[in-house]
PDB file of C-alpha atoms in Angstrom:
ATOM      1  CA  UNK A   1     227.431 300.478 -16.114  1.00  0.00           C
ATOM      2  CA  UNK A   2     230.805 299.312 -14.677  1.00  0.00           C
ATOM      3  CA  UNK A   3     233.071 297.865 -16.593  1.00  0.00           C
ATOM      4  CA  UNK A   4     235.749 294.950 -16.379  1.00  0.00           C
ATOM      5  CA  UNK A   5     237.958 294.273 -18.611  1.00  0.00           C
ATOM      6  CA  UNK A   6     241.258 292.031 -19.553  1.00  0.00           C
ATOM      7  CA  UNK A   7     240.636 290.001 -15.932  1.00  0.00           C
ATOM      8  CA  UNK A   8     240.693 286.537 -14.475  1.00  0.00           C
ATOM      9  CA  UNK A   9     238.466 285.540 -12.091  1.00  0.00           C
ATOM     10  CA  UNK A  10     238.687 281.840  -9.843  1.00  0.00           C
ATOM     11  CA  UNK A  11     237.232 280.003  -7.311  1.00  0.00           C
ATOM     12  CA  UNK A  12     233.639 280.365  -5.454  1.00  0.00           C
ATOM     13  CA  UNK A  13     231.205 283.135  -6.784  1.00  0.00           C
ATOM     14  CA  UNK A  14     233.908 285.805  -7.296  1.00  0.00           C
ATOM     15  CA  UNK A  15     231.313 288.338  -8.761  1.00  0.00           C
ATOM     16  CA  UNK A  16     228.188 287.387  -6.587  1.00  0.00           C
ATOM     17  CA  UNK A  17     225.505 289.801  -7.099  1.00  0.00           C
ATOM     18  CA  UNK A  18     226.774 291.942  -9.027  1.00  0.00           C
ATOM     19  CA  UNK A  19     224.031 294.393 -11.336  1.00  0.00           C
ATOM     20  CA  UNK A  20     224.788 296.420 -13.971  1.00  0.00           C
ATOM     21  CA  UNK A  21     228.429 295.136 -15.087  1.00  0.00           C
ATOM     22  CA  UNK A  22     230.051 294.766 -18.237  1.00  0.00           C
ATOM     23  CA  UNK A  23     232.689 292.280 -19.038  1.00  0.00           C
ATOM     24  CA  UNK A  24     235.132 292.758 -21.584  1.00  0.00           C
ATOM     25  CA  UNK A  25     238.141 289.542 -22.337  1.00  0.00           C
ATOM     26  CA  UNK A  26     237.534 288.214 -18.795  1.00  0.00           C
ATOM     27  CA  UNK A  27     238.324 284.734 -18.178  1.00  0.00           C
ATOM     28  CA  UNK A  28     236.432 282.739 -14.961  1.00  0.00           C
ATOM     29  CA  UNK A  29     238.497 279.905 -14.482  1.00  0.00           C
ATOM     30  CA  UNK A  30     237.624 277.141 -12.269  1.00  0.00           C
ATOM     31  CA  UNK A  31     235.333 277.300  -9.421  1.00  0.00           C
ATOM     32  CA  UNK A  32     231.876 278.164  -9.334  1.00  0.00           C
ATOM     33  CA  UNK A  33     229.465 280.301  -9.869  1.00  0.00           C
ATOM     34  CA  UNK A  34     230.969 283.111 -10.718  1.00  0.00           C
ATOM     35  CA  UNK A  35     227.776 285.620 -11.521  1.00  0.00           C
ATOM     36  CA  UNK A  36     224.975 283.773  -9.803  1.00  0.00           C
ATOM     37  CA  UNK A  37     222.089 286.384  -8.566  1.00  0.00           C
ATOM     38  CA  UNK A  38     223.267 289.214 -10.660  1.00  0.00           C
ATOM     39  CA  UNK A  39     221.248 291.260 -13.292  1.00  0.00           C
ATOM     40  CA  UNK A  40     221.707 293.601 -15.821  1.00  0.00           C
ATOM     41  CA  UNK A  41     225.281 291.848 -17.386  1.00  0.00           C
ATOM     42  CA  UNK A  42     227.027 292.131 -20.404  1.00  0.00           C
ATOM     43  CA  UNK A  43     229.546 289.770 -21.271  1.00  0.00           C
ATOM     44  CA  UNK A  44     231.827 290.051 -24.700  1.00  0.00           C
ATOM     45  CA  UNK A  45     234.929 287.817 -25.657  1.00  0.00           C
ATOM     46  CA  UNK A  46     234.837 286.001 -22.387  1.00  0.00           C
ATOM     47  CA  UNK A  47     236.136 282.494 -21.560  1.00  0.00           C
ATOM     48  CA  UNK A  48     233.720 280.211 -19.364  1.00  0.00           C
ATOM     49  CA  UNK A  49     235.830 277.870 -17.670  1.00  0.00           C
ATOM     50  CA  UNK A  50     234.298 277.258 -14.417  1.00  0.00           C
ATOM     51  CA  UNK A  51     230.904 275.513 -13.204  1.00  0.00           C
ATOM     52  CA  UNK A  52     227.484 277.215 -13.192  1.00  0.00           C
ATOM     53  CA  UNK A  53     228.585 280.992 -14.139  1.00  0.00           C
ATOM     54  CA  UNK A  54     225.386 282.347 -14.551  1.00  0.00           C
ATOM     55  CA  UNK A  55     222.587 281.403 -12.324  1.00  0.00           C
ATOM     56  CA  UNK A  56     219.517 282.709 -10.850  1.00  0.00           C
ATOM     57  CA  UNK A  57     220.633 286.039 -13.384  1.00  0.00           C
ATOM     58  CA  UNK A  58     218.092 288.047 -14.934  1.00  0.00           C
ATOM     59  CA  UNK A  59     218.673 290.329 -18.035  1.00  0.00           C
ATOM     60  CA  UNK A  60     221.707 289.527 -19.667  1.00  0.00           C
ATOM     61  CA  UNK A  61     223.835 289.429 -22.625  1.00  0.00           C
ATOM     62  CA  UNK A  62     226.709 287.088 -23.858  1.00  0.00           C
ATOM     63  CA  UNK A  63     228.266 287.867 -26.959  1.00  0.00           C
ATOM     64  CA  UNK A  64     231.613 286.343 -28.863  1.00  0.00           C
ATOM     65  CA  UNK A  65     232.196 284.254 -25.823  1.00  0.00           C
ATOM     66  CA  UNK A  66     233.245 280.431 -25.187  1.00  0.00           C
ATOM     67  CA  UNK A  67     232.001 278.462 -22.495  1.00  0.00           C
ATOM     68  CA  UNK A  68     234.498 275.342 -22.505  1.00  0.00           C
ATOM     69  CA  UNK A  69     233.667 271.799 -21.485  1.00  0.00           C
ATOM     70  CA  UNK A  70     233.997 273.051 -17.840  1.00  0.00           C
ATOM     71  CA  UNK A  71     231.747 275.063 -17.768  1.00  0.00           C
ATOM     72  CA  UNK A  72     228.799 272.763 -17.481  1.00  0.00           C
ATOM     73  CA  UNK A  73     225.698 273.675 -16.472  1.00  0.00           C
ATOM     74  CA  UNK A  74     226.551 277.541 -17.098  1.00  0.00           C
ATOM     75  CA  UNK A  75     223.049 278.700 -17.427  1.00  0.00           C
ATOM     76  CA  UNK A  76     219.986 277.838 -15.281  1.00  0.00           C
ATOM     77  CA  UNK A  77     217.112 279.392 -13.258  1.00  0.00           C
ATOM     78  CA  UNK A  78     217.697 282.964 -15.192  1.00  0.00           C
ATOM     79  CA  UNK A  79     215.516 285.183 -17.168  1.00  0.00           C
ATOM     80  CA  UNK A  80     216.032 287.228 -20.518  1.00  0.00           C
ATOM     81  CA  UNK A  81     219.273 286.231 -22.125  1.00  0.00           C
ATOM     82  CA  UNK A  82     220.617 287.555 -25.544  1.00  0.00           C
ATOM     83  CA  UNK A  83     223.478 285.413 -26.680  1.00  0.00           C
ATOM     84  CA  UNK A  84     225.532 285.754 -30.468  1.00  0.00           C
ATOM     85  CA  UNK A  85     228.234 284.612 -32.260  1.00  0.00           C
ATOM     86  CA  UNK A  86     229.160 281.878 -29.072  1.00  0.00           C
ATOM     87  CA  UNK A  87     230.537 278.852 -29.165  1.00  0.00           C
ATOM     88  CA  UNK A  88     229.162 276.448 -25.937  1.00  0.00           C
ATOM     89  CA  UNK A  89     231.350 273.480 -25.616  1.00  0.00           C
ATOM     90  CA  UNK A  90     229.589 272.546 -21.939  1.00  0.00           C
ATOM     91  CA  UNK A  91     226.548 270.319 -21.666  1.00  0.00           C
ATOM     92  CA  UNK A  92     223.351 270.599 -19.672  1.00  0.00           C
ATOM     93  CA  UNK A  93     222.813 274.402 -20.356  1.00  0.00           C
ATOM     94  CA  UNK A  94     219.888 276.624 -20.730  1.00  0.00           C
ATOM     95  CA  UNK A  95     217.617 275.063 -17.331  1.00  0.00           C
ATOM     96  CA  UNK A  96     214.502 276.461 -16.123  1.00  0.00           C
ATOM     97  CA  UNK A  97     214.811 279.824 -18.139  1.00  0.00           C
ATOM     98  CA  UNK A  98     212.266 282.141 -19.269  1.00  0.00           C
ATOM     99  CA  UNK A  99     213.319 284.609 -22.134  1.00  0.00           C
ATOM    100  CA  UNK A 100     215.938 283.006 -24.623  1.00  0.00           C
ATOM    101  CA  UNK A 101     217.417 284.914 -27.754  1.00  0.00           C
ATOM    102  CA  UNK A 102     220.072 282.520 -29.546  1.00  0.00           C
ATOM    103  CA  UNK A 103     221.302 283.994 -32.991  1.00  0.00           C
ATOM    104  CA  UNK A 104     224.821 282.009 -34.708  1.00  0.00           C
ATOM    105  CA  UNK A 105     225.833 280.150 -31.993  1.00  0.00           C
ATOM    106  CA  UNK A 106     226.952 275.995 -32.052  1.00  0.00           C
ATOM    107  CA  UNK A 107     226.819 273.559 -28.825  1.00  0.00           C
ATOM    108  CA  UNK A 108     228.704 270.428 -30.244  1.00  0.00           C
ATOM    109  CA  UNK A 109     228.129 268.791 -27.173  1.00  0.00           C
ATOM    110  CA  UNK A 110     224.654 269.778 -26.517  1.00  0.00           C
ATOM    111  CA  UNK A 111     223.090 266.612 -24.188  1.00  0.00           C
ATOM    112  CA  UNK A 112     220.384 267.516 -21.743  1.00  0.00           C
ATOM    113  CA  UNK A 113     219.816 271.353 -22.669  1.00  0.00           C
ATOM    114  CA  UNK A 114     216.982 273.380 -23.166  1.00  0.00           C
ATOM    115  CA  UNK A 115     214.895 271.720 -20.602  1.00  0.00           C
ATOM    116  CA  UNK A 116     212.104 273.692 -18.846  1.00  0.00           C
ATOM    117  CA  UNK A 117     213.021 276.529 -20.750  1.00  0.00           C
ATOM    118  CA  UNK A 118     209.584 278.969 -21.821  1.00  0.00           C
ATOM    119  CA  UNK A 119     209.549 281.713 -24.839  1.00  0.00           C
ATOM    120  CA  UNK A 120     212.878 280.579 -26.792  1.00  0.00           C
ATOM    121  CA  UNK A 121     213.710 282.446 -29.828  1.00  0.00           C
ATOM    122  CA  UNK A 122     216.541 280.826 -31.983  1.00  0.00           C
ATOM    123  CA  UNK A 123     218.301 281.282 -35.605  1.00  0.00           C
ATOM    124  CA  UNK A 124     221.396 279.923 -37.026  1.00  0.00           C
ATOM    125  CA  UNK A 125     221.972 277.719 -34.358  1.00  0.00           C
ATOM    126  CA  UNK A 126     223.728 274.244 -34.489  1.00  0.00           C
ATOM    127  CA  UNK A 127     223.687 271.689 -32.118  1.00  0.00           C
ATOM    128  CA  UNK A 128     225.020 268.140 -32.060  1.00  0.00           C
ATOM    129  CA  UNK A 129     225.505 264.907 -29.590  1.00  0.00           C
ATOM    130  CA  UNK A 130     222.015 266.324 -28.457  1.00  0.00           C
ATOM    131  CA  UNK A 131     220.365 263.884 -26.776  1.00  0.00           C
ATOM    132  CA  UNK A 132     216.998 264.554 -24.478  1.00  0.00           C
ATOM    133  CA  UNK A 133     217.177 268.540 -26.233  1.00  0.00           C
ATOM    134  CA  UNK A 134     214.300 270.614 -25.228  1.00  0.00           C
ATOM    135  CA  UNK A 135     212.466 268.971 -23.023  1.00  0.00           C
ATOM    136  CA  UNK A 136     209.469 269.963 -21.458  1.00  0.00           C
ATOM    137  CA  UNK A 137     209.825 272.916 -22.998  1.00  0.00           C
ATOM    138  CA  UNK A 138     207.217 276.032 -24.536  1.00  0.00           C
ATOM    139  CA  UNK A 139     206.723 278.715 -26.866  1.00  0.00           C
ATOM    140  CA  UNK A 140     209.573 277.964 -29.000  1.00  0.00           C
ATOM    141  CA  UNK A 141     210.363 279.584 -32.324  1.00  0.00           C
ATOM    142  CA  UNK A 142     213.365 277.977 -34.616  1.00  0.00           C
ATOM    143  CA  UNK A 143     214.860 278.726 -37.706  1.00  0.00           C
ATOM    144  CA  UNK A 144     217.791 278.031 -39.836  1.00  0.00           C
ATOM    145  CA  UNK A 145     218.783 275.165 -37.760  1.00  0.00           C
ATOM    146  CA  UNK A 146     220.899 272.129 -37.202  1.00  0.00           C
ATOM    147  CA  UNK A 147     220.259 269.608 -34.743  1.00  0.00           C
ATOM    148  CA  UNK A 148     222.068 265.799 -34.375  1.00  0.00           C
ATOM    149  CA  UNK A 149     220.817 264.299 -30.771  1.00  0.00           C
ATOM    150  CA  UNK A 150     218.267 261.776 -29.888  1.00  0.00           C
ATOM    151  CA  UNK A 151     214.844 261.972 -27.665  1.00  0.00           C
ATOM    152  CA  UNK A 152     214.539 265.636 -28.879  1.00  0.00           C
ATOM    153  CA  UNK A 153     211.501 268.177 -27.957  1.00  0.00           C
ATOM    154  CA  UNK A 154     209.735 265.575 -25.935  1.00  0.00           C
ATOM    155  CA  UNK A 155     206.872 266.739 -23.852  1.00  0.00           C
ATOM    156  CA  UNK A 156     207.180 270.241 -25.821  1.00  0.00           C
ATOM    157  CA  UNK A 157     204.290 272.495 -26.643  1.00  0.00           C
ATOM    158  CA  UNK A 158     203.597 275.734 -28.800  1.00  0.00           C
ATOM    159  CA  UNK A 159     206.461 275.214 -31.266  1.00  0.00           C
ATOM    160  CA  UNK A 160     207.219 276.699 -34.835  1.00  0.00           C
ATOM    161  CA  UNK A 161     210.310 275.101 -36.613  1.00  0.00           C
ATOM    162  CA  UNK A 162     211.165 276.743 -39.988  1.00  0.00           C
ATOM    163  CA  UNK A 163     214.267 275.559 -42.382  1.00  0.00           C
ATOM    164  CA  UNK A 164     215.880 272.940 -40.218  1.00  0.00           C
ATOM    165  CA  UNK A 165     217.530 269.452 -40.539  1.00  0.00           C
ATOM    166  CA  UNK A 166     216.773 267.230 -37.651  1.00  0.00           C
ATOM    167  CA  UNK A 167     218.379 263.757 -37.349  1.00  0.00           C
ATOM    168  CA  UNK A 168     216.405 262.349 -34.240  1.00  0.00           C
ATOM    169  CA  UNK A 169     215.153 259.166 -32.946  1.00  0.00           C
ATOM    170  CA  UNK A 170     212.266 260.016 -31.116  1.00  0.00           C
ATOM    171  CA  UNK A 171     211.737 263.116 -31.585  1.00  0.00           C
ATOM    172  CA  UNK A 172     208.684 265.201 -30.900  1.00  0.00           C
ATOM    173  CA  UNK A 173     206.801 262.842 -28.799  1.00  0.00           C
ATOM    174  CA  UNK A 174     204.204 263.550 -26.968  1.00  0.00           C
ATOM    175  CA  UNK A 175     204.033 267.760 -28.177  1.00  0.00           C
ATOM    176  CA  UNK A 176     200.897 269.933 -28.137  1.00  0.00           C
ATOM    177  CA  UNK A 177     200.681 272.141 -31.024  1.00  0.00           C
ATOM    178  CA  UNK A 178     203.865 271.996 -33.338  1.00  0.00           C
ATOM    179  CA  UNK A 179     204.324 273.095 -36.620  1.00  0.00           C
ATOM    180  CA  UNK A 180     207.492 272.074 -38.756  1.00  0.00           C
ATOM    181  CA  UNK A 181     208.042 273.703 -42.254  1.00  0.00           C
ATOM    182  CA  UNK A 182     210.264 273.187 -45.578  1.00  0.00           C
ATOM    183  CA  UNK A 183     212.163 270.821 -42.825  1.00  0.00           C
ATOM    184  CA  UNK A 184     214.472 267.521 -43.328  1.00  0.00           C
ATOM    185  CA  UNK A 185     213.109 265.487 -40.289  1.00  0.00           C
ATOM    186  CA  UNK A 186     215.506 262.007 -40.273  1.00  0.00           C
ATOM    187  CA  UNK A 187     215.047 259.513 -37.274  1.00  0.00           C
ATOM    188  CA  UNK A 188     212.999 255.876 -36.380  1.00  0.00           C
ATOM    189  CA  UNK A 189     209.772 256.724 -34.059  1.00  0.00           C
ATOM    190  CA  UNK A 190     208.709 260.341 -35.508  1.00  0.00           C
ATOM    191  CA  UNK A 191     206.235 262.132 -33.406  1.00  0.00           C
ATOM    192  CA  UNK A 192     204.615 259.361 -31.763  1.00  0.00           C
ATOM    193  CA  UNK A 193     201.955 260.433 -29.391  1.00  0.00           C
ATOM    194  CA  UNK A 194     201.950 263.794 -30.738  1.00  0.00           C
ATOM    195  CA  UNK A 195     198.162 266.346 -30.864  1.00  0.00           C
ATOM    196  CA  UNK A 196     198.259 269.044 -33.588  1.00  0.00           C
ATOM    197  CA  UNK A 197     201.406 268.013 -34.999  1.00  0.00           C
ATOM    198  CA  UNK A 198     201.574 270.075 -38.646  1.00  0.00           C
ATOM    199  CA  UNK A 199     204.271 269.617 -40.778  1.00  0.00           C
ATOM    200  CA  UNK A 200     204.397 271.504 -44.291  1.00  0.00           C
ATOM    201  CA  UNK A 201     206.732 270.251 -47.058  1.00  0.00           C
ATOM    202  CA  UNK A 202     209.046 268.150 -45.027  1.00  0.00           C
ATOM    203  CA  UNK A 203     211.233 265.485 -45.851  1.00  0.00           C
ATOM    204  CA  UNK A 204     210.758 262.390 -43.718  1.00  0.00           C
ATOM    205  CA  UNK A 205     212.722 259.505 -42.829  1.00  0.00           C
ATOM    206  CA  UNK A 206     212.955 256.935 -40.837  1.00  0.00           C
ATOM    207  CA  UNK A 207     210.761 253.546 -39.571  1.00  0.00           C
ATOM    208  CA  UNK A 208     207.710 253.449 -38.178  1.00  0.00           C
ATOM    209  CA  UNK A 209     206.868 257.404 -38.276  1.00  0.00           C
ATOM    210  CA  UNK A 210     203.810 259.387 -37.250  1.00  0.00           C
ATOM    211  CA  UNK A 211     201.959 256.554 -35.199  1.00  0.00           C
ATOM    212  CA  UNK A 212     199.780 257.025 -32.200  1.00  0.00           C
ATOM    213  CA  UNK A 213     198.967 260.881 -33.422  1.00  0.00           C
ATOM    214  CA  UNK A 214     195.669 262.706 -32.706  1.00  0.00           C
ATOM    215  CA  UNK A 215     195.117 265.317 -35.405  1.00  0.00           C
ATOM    216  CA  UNK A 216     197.871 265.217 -37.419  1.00  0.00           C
ATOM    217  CA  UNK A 217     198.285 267.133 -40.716  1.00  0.00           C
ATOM    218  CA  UNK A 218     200.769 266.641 -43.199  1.00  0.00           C
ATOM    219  CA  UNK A 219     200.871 268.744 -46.384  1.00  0.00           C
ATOM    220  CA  UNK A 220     202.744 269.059 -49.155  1.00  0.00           C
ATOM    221  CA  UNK A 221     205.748 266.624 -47.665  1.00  0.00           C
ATOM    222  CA  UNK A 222     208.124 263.615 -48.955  1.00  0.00           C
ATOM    223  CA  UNK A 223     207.917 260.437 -47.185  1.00  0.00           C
ATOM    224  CA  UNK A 224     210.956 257.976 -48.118  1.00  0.00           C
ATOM    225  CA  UNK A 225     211.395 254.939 -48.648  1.00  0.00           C
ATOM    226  CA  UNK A 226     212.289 253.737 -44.880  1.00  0.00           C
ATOM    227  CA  UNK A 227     209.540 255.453 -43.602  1.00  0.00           C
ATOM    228  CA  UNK A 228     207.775 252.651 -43.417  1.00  0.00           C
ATOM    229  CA  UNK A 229     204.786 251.312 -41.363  1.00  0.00           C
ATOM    230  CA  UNK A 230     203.666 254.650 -40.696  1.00  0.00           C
ATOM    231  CA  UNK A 231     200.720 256.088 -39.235  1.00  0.00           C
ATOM    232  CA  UNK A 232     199.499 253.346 -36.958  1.00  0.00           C
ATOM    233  CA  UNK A 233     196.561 254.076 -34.688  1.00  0.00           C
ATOM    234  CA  UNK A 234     196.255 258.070 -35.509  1.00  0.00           C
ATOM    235  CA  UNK A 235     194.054 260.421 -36.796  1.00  0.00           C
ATOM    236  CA  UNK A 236     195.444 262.152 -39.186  1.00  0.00           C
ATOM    237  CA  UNK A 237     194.774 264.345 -42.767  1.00  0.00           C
ATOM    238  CA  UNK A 238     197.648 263.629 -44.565  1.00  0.00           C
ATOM    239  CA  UNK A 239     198.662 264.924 -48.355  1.00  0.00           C
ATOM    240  CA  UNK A 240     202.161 262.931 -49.403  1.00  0.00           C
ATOM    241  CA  UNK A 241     203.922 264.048 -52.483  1.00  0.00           C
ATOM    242  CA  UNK A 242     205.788 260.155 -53.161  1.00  0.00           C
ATOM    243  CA  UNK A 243     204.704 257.045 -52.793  1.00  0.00           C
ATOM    244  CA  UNK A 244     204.398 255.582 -49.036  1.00  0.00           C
ATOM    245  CA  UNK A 245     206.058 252.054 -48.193  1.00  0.00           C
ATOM    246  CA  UNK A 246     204.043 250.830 -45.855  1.00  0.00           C
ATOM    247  CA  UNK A 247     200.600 252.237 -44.067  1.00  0.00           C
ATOM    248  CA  UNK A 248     199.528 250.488 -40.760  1.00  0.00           C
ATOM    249  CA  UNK A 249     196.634 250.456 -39.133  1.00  0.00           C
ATOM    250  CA  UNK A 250     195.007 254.486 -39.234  1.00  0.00           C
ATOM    251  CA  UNK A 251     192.398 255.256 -37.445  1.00  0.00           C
ATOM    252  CA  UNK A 252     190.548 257.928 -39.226  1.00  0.00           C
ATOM    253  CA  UNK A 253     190.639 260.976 -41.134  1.00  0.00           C
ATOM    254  CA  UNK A 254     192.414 260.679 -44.663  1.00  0.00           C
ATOM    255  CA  UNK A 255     195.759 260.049 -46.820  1.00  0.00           C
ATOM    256  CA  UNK A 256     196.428 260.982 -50.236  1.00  0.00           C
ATOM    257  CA  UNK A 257     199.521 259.605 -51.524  1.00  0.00           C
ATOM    258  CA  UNK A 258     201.189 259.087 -55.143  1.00  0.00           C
ATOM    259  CA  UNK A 259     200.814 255.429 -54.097  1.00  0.00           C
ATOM    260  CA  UNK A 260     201.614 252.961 -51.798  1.00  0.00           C
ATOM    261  CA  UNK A 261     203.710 250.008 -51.611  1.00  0.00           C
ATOM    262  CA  UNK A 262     201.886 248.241 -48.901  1.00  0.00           C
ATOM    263  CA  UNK A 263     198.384 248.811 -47.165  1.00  0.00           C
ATOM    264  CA  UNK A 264     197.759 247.255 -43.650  1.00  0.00           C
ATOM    265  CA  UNK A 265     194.723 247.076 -42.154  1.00  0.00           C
ATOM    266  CA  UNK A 266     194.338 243.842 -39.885  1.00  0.00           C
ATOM    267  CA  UNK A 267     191.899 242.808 -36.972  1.00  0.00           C
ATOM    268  CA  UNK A 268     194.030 244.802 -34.362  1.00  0.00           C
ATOM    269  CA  UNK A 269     192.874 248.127 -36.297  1.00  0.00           C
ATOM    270  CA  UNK A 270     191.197 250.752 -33.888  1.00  0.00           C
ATOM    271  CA  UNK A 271     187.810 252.193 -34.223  1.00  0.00           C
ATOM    272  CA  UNK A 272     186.453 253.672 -35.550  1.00  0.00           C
ATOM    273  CA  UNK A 273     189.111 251.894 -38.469  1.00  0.00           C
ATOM    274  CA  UNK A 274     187.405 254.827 -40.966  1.00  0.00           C
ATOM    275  CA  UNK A 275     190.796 256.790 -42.808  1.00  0.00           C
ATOM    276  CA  UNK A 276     190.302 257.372 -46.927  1.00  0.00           C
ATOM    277  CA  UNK A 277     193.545 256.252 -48.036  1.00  0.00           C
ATOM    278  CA  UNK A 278     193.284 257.823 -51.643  1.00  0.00           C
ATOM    279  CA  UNK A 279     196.162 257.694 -54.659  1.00  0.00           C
ATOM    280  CA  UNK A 280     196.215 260.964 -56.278  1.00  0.00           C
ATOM    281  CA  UNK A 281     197.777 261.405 -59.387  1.00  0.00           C
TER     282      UNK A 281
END
């Protein structure tokens, strides 16, 4: 493998398909893409300063690096990235990618990434001002996370989310198949038109959560008091460890709650309008 190190690169695709190249303190600075159709990289305390560096790239590694504000876009339409111990100040990355490994790094500025992205590993990961994260995205496995950012894992399926604090409007509609456990989930609209949405000891917050589900299940989790109005029009089998503000309008399967501050069930109930709500002691 070649090696380059203590370098600055500018200006249009200065390392164009390049394979098998290792980059050691090399700075791009503006331009663009700077390693698009390349494989086989290796990139350690680098600096990311110009658009789109690493396109259409296919097995490669980023470690210790920065991609600055600049550097938006950085990673799309590439396969089989490793990336540690990175700091991504650049929105819009990770596009269309198959094959993502993300261990310690932060994306403060984290709009609009993730999307179309398949078989995404991730752990000790932060990520704030994240609106519109993961979207129609699959095969996703999370743990010890961080996430601040709106509209998050919409249209997602095949996700497993362990030890993580989520502050999200919106998030999780309309997912196949996630599970969520020992989880702080914090945001208005929760999971709305969700199928096989589990969620095991979790902490939830937030108005109007959990409505328009198909097969729900909820075990062993916290429901506080602003989540409110909750369950309207799903099917769900749901085991709540606190009392529950407000339930509207389920449409079957079953609830057992420490109690309830308000039940709801009015002529616009659908059928077939059948849920056990149950107080358990």
């Amino acid at each position: 493998m070649e090696t380059i190190e203590n370098k600055e690169f500018g200006g249009e695709r200065p390392l164009f398909a390049s394979h098998n190249l290792r980059l050691v303190n090399v700075t791009i600075h503006a331009g663009e893409s700077a390693l698009k159709l390349c494989s086989d990289i290796v990139a350690e305390k680098c600096r990311f300063e110009g658009k789109y560096p690493f396109w259409h790239v296919d097995r490669f590694t980023v470690r210790d690096c920065l991609f600055t504000e600049g550097a938006r876009a950085a990673l799309w339409y590439s396969s089989q990235l490793d990336m540690t111990d990175t700091l991504v100040e650049a929105p819009k990355m990770f596009r269309e990618m198959d094959g993502i490994r993300l261990r310690n790094v932060r994306i403060p500025d984290a709009q609009e990434t993730l999307w179309h992205c398949r078989n995404v590993d991730i752990e000790d990961v932060e990520v704030a001002n994240a609106d519109y994260l993961f979207m129609h995205s699959e095969n996703i496995r999370i743990k010890n996370y961080k996430q601040q950012g709106n509209y998050s894992f919409q249209y997602c399926r095949d996700v497993e989310i362990r030890d993580a604090v989520i502050d999200s409007k919106d998030a999780f509609w309309n997912t196949v198949n996630v599970t969520v456990y020992d989880s702080e989930l914090t945001g208005e609209y929760l999971g709305w038109h969700s199928e096989n949405l589990r969620l095991v000891r979790c902490r939830i917050s937030g108005t109007q959560p959990l409505c328009y589900c198909k097969n729900l299940v909820m075990e062993d989790c916290t429901m506080l008091p602003d989540a409110d109005l909750a369950f309207e029009e799903s099917t769900l089998h749901a085991e709540v460890n606190s009392t529950i503000t407000s339930v509207k309008n389920p449409t079957s399967g079953s609830i057992r709650a420490r109690g309830y501050g308000e039940i709801i069930i009015d002529a616009n109930i659908k059928q077939p309008a059948n849920c056990e709500i149950l107080t358990i002691g």
